[in-house]
Amino acid sequence: MQYAAPETTKAAVSLLAKAKGSAYVLAGGSDLLVRMKGGFIEPDLVVDIKRIKAMREVKKTASGFTIGAAVPCAELGENKALLKAWPGVVEAANLIGSKQVQGRCTMSGNLCNASPAADSVPALVAAGAKAVIQGPKGKRAVPVEQVPIGPGKTSLKKGELVESLVLPARKPRSGDAYLRFIPRSEMDIAVVSAAVNLSLDAKGVITDARVSLGAVAPTVLLVAAAARAIIGTKLDAAALDKLGAAASAACRPIDDKRGTIEFRTKVAAVLAQRAAKIAYQRAGGK
Amino acid sequence: MAVLVSTTVNGDHAEFACEPNETLLDVLRNRLALTGVKEGCGTGDCGSCSVILDGRLVCSCLVLGIEAEGRKVETVEGMAHGAELHPLQTKFIEHAALQCGVCTPGFLMAAKALLEKNPDPSEEEIRFGLAGNLCRCTGYDKIVRAVQDAAKVMRGA
Ligand SMILES: Cc1cc2nc3c(=O)[nH]c(=O)nc-3n(C[C@H](O)[C@H](O)[C@H](O)COP(=O)(O)OP(=O)(O)OC[C@H]3O[C@@H](n4cnc5c(N)ncnc54)[C@H](O)[C@@H]3O)c2cc1C
Ligand code: FES
Ligand code: FES
């Protein structure tokens, strides 16, 4: 195995594009190294992106936040401005693993690992985040939900990598939240998860919303029908019922030792409703 | 092909040669003879390999040795000052917060990292802060009490 730690995105892309055998980006390594050591992959080249300065920064701009692909999740929790604007995204990122894993893992790695149970991904999807992708043919930005296309599979082409994640600017009276169900209180993989992001008008009526579910399909889902169920409401009981029904209806889960189809389908509704209530409150709704 | 890596371990300059796919855990144990760091699982689940890398707590089993180039690594060997133990070490002994001791270096590093960020953690914060460290012997209560007590000493309370 060869290891390279380029200092620019351009150099990283060029290394990945020219690589003859199997080449992998190394961000926090909390998935990659586990898979290497387990013998599931044998990389010919590993490109460590942590020496690329631009990828180590969180930048607040007029159009929102740009989170470099090599920023460890622990750092997100320490960023007060980000926490205030996007508490749901930060709480999701800070649920990944332990403090030790937090010190290394990145949201971009969580996204590119393409697990349907990845914790930060539903929150990013609900937030309307975009992934900025750099490759041999230049730069493109896509909604994050277009990056994973199946368990362990992404839409990235050879030589491409995620350079940063962009969270949009916050409208006034907005809030987001993320919840997951795990049988333990820490250090476990989501059996079901839900994220809700919404904005209110001055009267507390929801003007727009995005609802996302994790671990109930081969990829994280953006559930438009669930968002429609609460838009135009003050999140009253009827709206919550409709939200739950739409969330359950969108589920296409598997049965495994962690949860049955029936359980996942039901809990998806409960978590979507609870996350919506938290997001509503964070947006200033009563 | 082995590569040469130059780094800082517990404040001292260190150089070693390692394979690119060798973990920092293996480098510390096998090449630098720092055997305080332990391998429990090798997959990031148990925390017995915890070290502090550039100020962040990490599992050294999930870091490549070569990544340490130019960075600062802290291990349990750097906690005591000569014969003078770190308050966490003293309190672990006083509270009998260890039995077999395999998890102890990892708990000490994780607790040190926790107290550096949060000098006065609640019991819940300690339990969450140390959730990445597994212990098969103590049942955790004694560890939590040792950390609470050490935090008090370190705050000068
Ligand atoms: C003990 C433990 C507990 C965990 N708990 C959780 C949990 O609770 N929730 C959860 O969601 N996950 C969990 N994980 C999985 C893992 O920590 C996360 O998926 C993490 O976010 C991965 O980020 P990373 O930076 O470490 O990725 P890496 O391991 O560096 O990379 C992951 C994959 O993405 C690719 N990649 C990384 N960055 C980029 C990029 N910028 N562009 C293109 N490709 C890229 C890599 O090549 C690799 O294939 C856990 C892992 C461990 C070891
Ligand atoms: S040996 Fe590294 S976490 Fe278990
Ligand atoms: S003292 Fe034996 S594992 Fe913790």
mmCIF file of C-alpha atoms and ligand atoms in Angstrom, chain B residues 97-104 107 134-138 143, ligand 3:
data_model
loop_
_atom_site.group_PDB
_atom_site.id
_atom_site.type_symbol
_atom_site.label_atom_id
_atom_site.label_comp_id
_atom_site.label_asym_id
_atom_site.label_seq_id
_atom_site.Cartn_x
_atom_site.Cartn_y
_atom_site.Cartn_z
ATOM 1 C CA ALA B 97 -10.484 1.670 39.819
ATOM 2 C CA LEU B 98 -8.575 -1.141 38.163
ATOM 3 C CA GLN B 99 -8.285 -4.880 38.454
ATOM 4 C CA CYS B 100 -6.501 -6.519 35.520
ATOM 5 C CA GLY B 101 -5.394 -3.088 34.317
ATOM 6 C CA VAL B 102 -5.667 -3.696 30.584
ATOM 7 C CA CYS B 103 -8.232 -0.922 30.130
ATOM 8 C CA THR B 104 -6.544 1.492 32.549
ATOM 9 C CA PHE B 107 -9.317 5.215 30.664
ATOM 10 C CA LEU B 134 -14.715 -0.740 27.921
ATOM 11 C CA CYS B 135 -13.759 -2.439 31.180
ATOM 12 C CA ARG B 136 -14.489 -6.106 31.801
ATOM 13 C CA CYS B 137 -13.497 -6.034 35.470
ATOM 14 C CA THR B 138 -14.517 -3.050 37.564
ATOM 15 C CA ILE B 143 -13.618 4.463 37.653
HETATM 16 S S1 FES C 3 -9.571 -3.490 34.884
HETATM 17 FE FE1 FES C 3 -9.680 -5.262 33.649
HETATM 18 S S2 FES C 3 -10.651 -4.506 31.868
HETATM 19 FE FE2 FES C 3 -10.763 -2.818 33.176
#
